[in-house]
mmCIF file of C-alpha atoms in Angstrom:
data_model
loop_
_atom_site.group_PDB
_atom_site.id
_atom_site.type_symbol
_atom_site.label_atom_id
_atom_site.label_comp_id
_atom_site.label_asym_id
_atom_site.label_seq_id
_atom_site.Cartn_x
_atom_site.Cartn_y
_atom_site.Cartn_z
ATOM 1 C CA UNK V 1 0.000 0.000 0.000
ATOM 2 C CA UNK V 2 1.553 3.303 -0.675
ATOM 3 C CA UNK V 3 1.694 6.012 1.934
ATOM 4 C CA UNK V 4 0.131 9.092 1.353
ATOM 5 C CA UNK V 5 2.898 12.150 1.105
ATOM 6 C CA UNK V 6 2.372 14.909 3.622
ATOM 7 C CA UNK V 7 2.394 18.353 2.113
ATOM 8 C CA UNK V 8 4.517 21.355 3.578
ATOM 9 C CA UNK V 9 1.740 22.434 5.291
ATOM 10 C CA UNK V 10 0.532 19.295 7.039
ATOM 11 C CA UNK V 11 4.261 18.969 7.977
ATOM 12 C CA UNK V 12 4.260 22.158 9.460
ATOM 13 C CA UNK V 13 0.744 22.204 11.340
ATOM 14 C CA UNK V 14 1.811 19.341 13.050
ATOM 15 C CA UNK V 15 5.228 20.397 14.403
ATOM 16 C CA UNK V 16 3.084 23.637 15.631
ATOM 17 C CA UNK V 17 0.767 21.575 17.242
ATOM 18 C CA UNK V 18 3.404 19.490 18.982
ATOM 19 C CA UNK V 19 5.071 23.178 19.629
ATOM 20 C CA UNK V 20 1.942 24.543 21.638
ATOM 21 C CA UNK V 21 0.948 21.141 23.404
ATOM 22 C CA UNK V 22 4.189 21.008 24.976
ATOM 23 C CA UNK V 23 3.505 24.721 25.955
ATOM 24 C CA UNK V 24 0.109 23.677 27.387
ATOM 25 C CA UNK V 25 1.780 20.529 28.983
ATOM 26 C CA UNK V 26 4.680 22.834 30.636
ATOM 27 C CA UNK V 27 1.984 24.831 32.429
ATOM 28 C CA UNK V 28 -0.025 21.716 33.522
ATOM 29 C CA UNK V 29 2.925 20.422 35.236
ATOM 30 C CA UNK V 30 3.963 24.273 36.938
ATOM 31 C CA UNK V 31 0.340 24.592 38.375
ATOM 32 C CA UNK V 32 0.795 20.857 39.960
ATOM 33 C CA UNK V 33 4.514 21.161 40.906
ATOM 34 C CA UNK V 34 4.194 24.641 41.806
ATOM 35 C CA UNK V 35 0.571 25.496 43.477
ATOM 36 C CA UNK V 36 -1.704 22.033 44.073
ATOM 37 C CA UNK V 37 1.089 19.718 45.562
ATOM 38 C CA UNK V 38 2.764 21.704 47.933
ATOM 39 C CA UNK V 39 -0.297 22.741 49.785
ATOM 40 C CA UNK V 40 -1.639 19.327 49.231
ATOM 41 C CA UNK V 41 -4.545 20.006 47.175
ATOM 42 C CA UNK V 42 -6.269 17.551 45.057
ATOM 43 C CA UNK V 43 -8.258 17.167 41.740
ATOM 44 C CA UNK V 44 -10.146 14.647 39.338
ATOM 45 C CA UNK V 45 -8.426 13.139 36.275
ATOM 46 C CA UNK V 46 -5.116 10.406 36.970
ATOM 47 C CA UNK V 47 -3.104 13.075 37.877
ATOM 48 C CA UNK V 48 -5.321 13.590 40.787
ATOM 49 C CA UNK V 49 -5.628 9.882 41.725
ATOM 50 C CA UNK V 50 -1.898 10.052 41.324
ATOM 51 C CA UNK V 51 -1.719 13.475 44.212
ATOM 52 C CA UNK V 52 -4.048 10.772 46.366
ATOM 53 C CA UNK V 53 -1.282 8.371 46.164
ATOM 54 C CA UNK V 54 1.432 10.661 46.640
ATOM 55 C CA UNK V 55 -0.170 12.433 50.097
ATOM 56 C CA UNK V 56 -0.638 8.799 51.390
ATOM 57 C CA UNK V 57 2.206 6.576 50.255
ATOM 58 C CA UNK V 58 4.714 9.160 49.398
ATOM 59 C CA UNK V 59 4.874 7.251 46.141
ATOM 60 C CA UNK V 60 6.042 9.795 43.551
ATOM 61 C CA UNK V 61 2.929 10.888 41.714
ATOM 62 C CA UNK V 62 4.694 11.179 37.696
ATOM 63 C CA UNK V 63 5.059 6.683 38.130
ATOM 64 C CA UNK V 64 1.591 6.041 39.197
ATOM 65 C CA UNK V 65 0.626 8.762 37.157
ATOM 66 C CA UNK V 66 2.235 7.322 33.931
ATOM 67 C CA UNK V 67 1.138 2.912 34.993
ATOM 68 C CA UNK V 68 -2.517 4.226 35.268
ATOM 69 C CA UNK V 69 -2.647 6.129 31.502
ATOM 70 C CA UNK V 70 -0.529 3.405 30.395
ATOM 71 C CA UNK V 71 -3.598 1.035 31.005
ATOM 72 C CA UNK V 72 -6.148 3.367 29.828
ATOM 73 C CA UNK V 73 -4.660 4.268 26.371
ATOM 74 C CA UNK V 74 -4.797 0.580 25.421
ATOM 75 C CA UNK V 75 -8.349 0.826 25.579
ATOM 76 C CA UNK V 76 -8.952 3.650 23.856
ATOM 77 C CA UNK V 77 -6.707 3.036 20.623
ATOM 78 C CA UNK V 78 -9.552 1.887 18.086
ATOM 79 C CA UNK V 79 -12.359 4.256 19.129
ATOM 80 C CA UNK V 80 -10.020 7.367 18.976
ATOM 81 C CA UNK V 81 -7.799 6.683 16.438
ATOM 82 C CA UNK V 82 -3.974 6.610 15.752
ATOM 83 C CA UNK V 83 -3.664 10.391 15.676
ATOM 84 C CA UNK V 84 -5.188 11.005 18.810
ATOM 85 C CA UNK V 85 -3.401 8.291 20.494
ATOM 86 C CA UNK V 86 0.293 9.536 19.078
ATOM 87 C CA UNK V 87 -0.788 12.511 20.647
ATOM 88 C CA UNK V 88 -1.845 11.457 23.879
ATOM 89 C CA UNK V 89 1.018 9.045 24.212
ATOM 90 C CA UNK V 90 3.322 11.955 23.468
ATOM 91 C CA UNK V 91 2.116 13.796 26.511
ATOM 92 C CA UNK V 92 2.134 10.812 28.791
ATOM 93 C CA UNK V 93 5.629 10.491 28.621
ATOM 94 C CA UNK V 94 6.177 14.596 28.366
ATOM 95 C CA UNK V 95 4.119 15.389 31.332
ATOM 96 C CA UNK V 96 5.799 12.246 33.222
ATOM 97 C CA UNK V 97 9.015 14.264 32.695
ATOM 98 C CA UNK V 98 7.697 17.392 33.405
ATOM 99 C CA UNK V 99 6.125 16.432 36.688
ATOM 100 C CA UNK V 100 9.600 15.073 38.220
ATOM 101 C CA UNK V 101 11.600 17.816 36.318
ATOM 102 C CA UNK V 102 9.712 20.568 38.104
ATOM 103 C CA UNK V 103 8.723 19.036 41.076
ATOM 104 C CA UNK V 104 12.644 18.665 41.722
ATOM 105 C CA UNK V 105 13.891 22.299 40.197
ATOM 106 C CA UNK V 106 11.308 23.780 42.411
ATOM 107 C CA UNK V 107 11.346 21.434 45.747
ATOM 108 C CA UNK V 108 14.425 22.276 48.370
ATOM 109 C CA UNK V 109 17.084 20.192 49.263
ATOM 110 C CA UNK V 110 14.779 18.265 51.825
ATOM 111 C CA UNK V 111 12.781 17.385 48.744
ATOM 112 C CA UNK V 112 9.936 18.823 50.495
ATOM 113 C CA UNK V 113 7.529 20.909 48.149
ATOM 114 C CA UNK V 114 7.671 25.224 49.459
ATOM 115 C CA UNK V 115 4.973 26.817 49.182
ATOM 116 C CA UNK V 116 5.645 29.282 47.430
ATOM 117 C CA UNK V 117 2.171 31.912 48.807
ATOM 118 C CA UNK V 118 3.190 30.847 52.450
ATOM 119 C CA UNK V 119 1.655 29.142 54.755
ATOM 120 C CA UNK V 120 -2.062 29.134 54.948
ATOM 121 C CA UNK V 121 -2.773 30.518 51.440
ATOM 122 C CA UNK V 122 -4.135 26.998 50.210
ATOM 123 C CA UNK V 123 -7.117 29.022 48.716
ATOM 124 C CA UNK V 124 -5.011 31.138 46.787
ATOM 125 C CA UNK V 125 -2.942 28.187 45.486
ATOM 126 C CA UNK V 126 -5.946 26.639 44.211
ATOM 127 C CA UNK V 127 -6.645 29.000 42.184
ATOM 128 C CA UNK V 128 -3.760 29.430 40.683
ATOM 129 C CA UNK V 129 -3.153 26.237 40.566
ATOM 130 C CA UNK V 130 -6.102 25.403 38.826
ATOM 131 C CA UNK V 131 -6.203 28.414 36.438
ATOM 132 C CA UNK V 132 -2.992 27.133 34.896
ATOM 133 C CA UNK V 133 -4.152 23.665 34.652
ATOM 134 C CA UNK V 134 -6.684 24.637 33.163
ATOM 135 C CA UNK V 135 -5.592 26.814 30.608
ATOM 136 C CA UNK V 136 -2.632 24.219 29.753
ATOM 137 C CA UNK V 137 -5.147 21.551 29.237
ATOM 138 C CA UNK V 138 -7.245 24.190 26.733
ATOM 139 C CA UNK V 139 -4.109 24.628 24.801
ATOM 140 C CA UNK V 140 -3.546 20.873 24.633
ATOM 141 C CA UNK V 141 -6.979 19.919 23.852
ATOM 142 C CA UNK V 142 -6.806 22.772 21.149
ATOM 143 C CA UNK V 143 -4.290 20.812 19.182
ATOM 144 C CA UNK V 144 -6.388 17.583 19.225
ATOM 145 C CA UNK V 145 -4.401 16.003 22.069
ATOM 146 C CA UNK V 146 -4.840 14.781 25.532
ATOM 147 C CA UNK V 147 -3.205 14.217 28.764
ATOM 148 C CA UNK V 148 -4.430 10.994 29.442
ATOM 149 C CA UNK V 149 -7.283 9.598 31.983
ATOM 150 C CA UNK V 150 -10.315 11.065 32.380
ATOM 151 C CA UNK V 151 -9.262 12.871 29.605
ATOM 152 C CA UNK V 152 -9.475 10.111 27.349
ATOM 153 C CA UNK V 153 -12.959 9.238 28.668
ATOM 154 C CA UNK V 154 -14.639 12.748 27.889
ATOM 155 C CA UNK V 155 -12.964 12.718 24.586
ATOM 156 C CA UNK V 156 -14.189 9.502 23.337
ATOM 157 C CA UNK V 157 -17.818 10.611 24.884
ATOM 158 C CA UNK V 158 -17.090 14.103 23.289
ATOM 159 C CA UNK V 159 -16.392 12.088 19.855
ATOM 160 C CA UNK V 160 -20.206 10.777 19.690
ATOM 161 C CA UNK V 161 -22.231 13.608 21.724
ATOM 162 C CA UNK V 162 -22.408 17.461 21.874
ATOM 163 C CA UNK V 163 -21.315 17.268 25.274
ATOM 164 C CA UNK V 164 -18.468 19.728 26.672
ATOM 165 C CA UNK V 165 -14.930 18.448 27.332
ATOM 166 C CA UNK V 166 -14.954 20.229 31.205
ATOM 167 C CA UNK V 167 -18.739 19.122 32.067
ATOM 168 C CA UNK V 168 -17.608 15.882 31.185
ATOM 169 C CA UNK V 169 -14.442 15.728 32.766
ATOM 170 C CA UNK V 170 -16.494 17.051 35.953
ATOM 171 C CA UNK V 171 -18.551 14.509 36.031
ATOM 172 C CA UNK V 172 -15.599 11.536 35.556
ATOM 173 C CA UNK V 173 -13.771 13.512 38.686
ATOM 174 C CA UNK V 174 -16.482 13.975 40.712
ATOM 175 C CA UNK V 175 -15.838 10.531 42.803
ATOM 176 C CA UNK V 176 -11.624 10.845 42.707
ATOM 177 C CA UNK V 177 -12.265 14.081 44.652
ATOM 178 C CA UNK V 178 -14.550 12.436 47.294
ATOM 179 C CA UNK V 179 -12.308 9.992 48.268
ATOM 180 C CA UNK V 180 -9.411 12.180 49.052
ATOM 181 C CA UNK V 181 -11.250 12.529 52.628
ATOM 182 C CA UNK V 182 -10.334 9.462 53.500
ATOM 183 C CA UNK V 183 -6.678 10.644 53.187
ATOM 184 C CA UNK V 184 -6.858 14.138 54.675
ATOM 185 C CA UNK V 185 -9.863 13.562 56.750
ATOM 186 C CA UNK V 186 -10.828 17.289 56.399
ATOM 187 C CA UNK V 187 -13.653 18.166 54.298
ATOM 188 C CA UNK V 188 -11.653 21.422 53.580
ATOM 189 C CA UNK V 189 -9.592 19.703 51.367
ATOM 190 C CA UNK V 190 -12.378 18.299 49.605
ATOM 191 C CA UNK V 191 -14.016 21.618 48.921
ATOM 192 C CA UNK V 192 -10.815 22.835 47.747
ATOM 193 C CA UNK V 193 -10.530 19.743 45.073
ATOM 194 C CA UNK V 194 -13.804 20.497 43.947
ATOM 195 C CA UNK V 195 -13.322 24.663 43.640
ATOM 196 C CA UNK V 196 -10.076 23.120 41.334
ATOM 197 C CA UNK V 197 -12.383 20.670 39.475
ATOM 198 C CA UNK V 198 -14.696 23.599 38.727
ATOM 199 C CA UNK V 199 -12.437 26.327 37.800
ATOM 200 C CA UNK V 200 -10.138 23.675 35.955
ATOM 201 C CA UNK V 201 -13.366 22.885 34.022
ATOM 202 C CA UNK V 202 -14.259 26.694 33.553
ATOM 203 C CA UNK V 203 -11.050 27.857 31.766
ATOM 204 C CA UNK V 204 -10.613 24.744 29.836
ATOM 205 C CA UNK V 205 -13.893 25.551 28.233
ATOM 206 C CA UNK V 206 -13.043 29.306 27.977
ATOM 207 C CA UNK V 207 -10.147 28.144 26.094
ATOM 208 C CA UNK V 208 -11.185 25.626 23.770
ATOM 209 C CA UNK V 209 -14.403 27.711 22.881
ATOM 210 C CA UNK V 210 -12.791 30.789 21.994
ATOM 211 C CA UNK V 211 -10.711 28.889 19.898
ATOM 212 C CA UNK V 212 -13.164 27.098 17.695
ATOM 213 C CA UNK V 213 -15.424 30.374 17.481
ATOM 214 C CA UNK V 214 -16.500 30.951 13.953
ATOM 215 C CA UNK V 215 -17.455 34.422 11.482
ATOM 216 C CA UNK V 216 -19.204 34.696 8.594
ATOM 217 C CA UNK V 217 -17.978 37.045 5.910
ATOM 218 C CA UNK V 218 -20.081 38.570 2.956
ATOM 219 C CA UNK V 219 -17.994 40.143 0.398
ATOM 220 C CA UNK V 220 -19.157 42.243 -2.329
ATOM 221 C CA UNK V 221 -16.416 43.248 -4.733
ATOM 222 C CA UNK V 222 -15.961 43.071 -8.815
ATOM 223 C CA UNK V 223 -12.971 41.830 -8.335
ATOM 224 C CA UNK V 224 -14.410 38.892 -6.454
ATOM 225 C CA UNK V 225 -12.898 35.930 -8.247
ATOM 226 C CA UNK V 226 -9.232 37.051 -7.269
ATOM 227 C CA UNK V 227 -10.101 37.465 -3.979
ATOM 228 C CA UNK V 228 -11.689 33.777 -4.150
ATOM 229 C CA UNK V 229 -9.225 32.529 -5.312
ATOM 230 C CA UNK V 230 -6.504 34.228 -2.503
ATOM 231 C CA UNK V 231 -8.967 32.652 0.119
ATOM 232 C CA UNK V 232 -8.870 29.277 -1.010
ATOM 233 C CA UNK V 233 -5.283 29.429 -1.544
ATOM 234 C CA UNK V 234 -3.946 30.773 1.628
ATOM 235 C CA UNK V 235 -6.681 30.197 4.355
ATOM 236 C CA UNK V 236 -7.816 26.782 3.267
ATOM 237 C CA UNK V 237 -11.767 27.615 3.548
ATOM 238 C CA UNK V 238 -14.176 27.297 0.941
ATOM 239 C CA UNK V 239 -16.202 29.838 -0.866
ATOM 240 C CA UNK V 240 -19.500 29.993 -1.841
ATOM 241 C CA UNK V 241 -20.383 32.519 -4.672
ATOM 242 C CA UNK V 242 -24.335 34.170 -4.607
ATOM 243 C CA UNK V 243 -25.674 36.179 -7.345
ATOM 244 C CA UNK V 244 -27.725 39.298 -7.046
ATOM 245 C CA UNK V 245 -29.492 42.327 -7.679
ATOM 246 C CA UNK V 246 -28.211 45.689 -6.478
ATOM 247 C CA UNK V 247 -31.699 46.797 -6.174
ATOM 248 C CA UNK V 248 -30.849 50.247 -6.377
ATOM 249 C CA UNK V 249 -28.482 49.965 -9.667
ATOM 250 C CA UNK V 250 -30.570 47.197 -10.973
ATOM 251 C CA UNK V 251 -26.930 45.236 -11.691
ATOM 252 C CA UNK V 252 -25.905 41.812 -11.062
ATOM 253 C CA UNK V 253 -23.334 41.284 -8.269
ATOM 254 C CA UNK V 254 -21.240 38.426 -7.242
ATOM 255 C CA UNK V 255 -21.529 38.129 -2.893
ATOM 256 C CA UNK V 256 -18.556 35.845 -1.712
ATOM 257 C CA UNK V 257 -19.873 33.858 1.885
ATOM 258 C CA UNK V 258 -17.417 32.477 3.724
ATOM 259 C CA UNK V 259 -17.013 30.621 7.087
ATOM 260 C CA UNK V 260 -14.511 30.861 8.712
ATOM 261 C CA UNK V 261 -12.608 30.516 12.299
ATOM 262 C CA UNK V 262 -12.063 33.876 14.201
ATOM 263 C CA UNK V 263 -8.563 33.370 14.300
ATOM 264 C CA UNK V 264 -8.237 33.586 10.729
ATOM 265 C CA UNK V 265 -10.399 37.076 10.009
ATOM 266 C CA UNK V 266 -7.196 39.555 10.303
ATOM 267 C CA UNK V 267 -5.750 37.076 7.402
ATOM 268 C CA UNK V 268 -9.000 37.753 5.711
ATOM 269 C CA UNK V 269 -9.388 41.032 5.940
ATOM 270 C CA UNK V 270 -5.505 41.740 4.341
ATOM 271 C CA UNK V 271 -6.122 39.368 1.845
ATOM 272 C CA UNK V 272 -9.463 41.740 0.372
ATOM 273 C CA UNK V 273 -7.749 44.478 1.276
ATOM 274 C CA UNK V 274 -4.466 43.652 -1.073
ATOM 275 C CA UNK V 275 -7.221 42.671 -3.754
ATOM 276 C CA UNK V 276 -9.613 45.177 -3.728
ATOM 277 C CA UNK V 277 -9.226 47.818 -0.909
ATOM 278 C CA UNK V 278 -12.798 49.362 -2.042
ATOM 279 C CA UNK V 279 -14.741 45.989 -1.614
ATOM 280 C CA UNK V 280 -17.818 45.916 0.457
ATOM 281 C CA UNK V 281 -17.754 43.397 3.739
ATOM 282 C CA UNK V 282 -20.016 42.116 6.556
ATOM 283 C CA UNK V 283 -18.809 39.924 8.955
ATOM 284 C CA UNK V 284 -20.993 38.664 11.720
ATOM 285 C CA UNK V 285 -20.211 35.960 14.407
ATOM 286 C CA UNK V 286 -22.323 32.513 14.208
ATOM 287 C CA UNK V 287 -22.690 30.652 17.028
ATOM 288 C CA UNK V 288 -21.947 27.383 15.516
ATOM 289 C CA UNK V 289 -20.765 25.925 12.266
ATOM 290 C CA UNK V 290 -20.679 22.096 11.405
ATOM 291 C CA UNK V 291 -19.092 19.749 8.811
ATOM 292 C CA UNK V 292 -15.744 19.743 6.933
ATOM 293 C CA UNK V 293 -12.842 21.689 8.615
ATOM 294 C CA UNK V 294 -15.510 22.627 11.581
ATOM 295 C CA UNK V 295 -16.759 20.611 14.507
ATOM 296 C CA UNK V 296 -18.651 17.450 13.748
ATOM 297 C CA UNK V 297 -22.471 17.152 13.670
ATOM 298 C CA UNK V 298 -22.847 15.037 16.972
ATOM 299 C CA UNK V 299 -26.555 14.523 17.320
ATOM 300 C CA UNK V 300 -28.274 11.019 18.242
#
C-alpha cells in the first residue's frame, strides 16, 4: 500500500501543534509542581488519583501517574484513532518528565515541596493552581491532544455527543475528589478539590471555545474571483459565490460567503484588502458551524 505524502503544510501544522501542546503541557505540570502539591490540594483526572497516592504513600505521583494512563490508552486506541493516540502518548511520557523535572527544580534540598504563597494561602494556590491547569489543558486539547485519563474518557464521549470536554471531565472527577477525605480527613480539602475541578473545568472551556469560534464574511467586490481565489489558496476555507441584484443599480453582483474561524479574520481582511481595498464586507459571528474543517455534527 503506498503512503500518502504529507504536504509542507501538514508537515508544518503538526510540528506547531506538537510546539503549543508542549507549551500547554509545561503549564499543567507548573500549576501541579508549583501550586496544588505543595499545599496538598487535590483534583479529578489520573493526575489527581496520582496526588491521592502521593499524600498517602509518598509514592512519587509522575510513576503512578504514567502505569494508570498506560492502562487506559490501550483501551482507547480503536475508538479514537492513531492520531489522537500519538498525541496522547506523546504527553504521557512529556508530562511524566515534566512532573519530576519541576517538582525537583522547584522542591528544596529536603525534597519537600515550598509553598511558594506561604503558609495558609491553600485558597489562593488553588486557584492558581487550577487556572494554569486549566488553561494548559485548553491549549492541549486545542491541538487535538490529551493528557491521558479522564481525559481520554470525555474525549471519546465528546467524539459521539455534543457534550463539553470540562462538564464531562467534571462529572468523571467527581468521585476521585470524594475519596481524598479518606486521606486528609478534612472536608476542607475536599471543597478545595472540587473549587479546582470547577475552575479547571471553567477555563478549559473558555479556552477551547474561543478557539473554535467561527465568522461569517459577505464580500461584495468586482474583483471577487481574485479574492476567491486568494482565500482558497492561503486560508484553506471554501467559498460559496451568490448572485444578485443591487436593487438600487438594478446590476448583477457576485456576494462571496465564507465561514470561517475567528482566528483567521485579520488574514481575511488583508487578503481583500491587497485585492480590492474598495470591496464591500459584513462579517458577523455565528454561534456554531458544522461539517468539513468545523466541529462534527454530533446529534443522536
Amino acid at each position: 500500500m503506498k503512503l500518502k505524502r504529507l504536504t509542507r503544510f501538514e508537515i508544518v501544522r503538526g510540528l506547531k501543534d506538537y510546539v503549543f501542546m508542549t507549551c500547554g503541557l509545561v503549564l499543567y505540570a507548573m500549576g501541579w509542581a508549583a501550586f496544588l502539591i505543595p499545599y496538598q490540594i487535590t483534583t479529578g483526572g489520573t493526575t489527581g488519583i496520582s496526588a491521592i497516592i502521593f499524600y498517602s504513600t509518598g509514592f512519587p505521583m509522575q510513576w503512578s501517574y504514567f502505569f494508570i494512563n498506560a492502562v487506559l490508552i490501550s483501551f482507547a486506541f480503536r475508538i479514537l484513532g492513531s492520531k489522537f493516540i500519538i498525541k496522547t502518548i506523546y504527553s504521557i511520557f512529556m508530562l511524566t518528565f515534566l512532573l519530576w523535572f519541576i517538582q525537583k527544580v522547584v522542591n528544596g534540598e529536603d525534597g519537600v515541596p515550598p509553598q511558594l504563597l506561604g503558609p495558609g494561602q491553600d485558597f489562593m494556590a488553588c486557584l492558581i493552581g487550577s487556572v494554569m491547569c486549566g488553561a494548559g489543558l485548553g491549549i492541549v486539547f486545542n491541538c487535538n491532544g490529551s493528557t491521558g485519563g479522564t481525559d481520554i474518557i470525555a474525549a471519546i464521549i465528546n467524539k459521539y455527543r455534543d457534550i463539553t470536554l470540562g462538564r464531562m471531565i467534571m462529572f468523571c472527577d467527581f468521585i476521585i475528589i470524594s475519596s481524598c477525605y479518606f486521606v486528609f480527613h478534612d472536608w476542607r480539602r475536599v471543597i478545595f478539590g472540587f473549587v479546582t475541578l470547577f475552575v479547571i473545568g471553567f477555563v478549559l472551556d473558555y479556552i477551547v471555545n474561543s478557539a473554535r469560534q467561527s465568522v461569517q464574511f459577505l464580500i461584495f467586490s468586482k474583483e471577487y474571483d481574485k479574492i476567491a481565489d486568494r482565500i482558497i489558496k492561503d486560508t484553506h476555507r471554501g467559498v460559496t459565490v451568490l448572485h444578485g441584484t443591487g436593487w438600487y443599480s438594478k446590476q448583477e453582483v457576485k456576494v462571496l460567503v465564507i465561514l470561517a474561524h475567528k482566528r483567521q479574520s485579520m488574514l481575511i481582511f488583508h487578503l481583500i484588502k491587497d485585492v480590492d481595498p474598495n470591496a464591500f464586507i459584513s462579517q458577523s459571528a455565528v454561534i456554531g458551524v458544522y461539517g468539513e474543517g468545523f466541529s462534527k455534527l454530533k446529534v443522536k
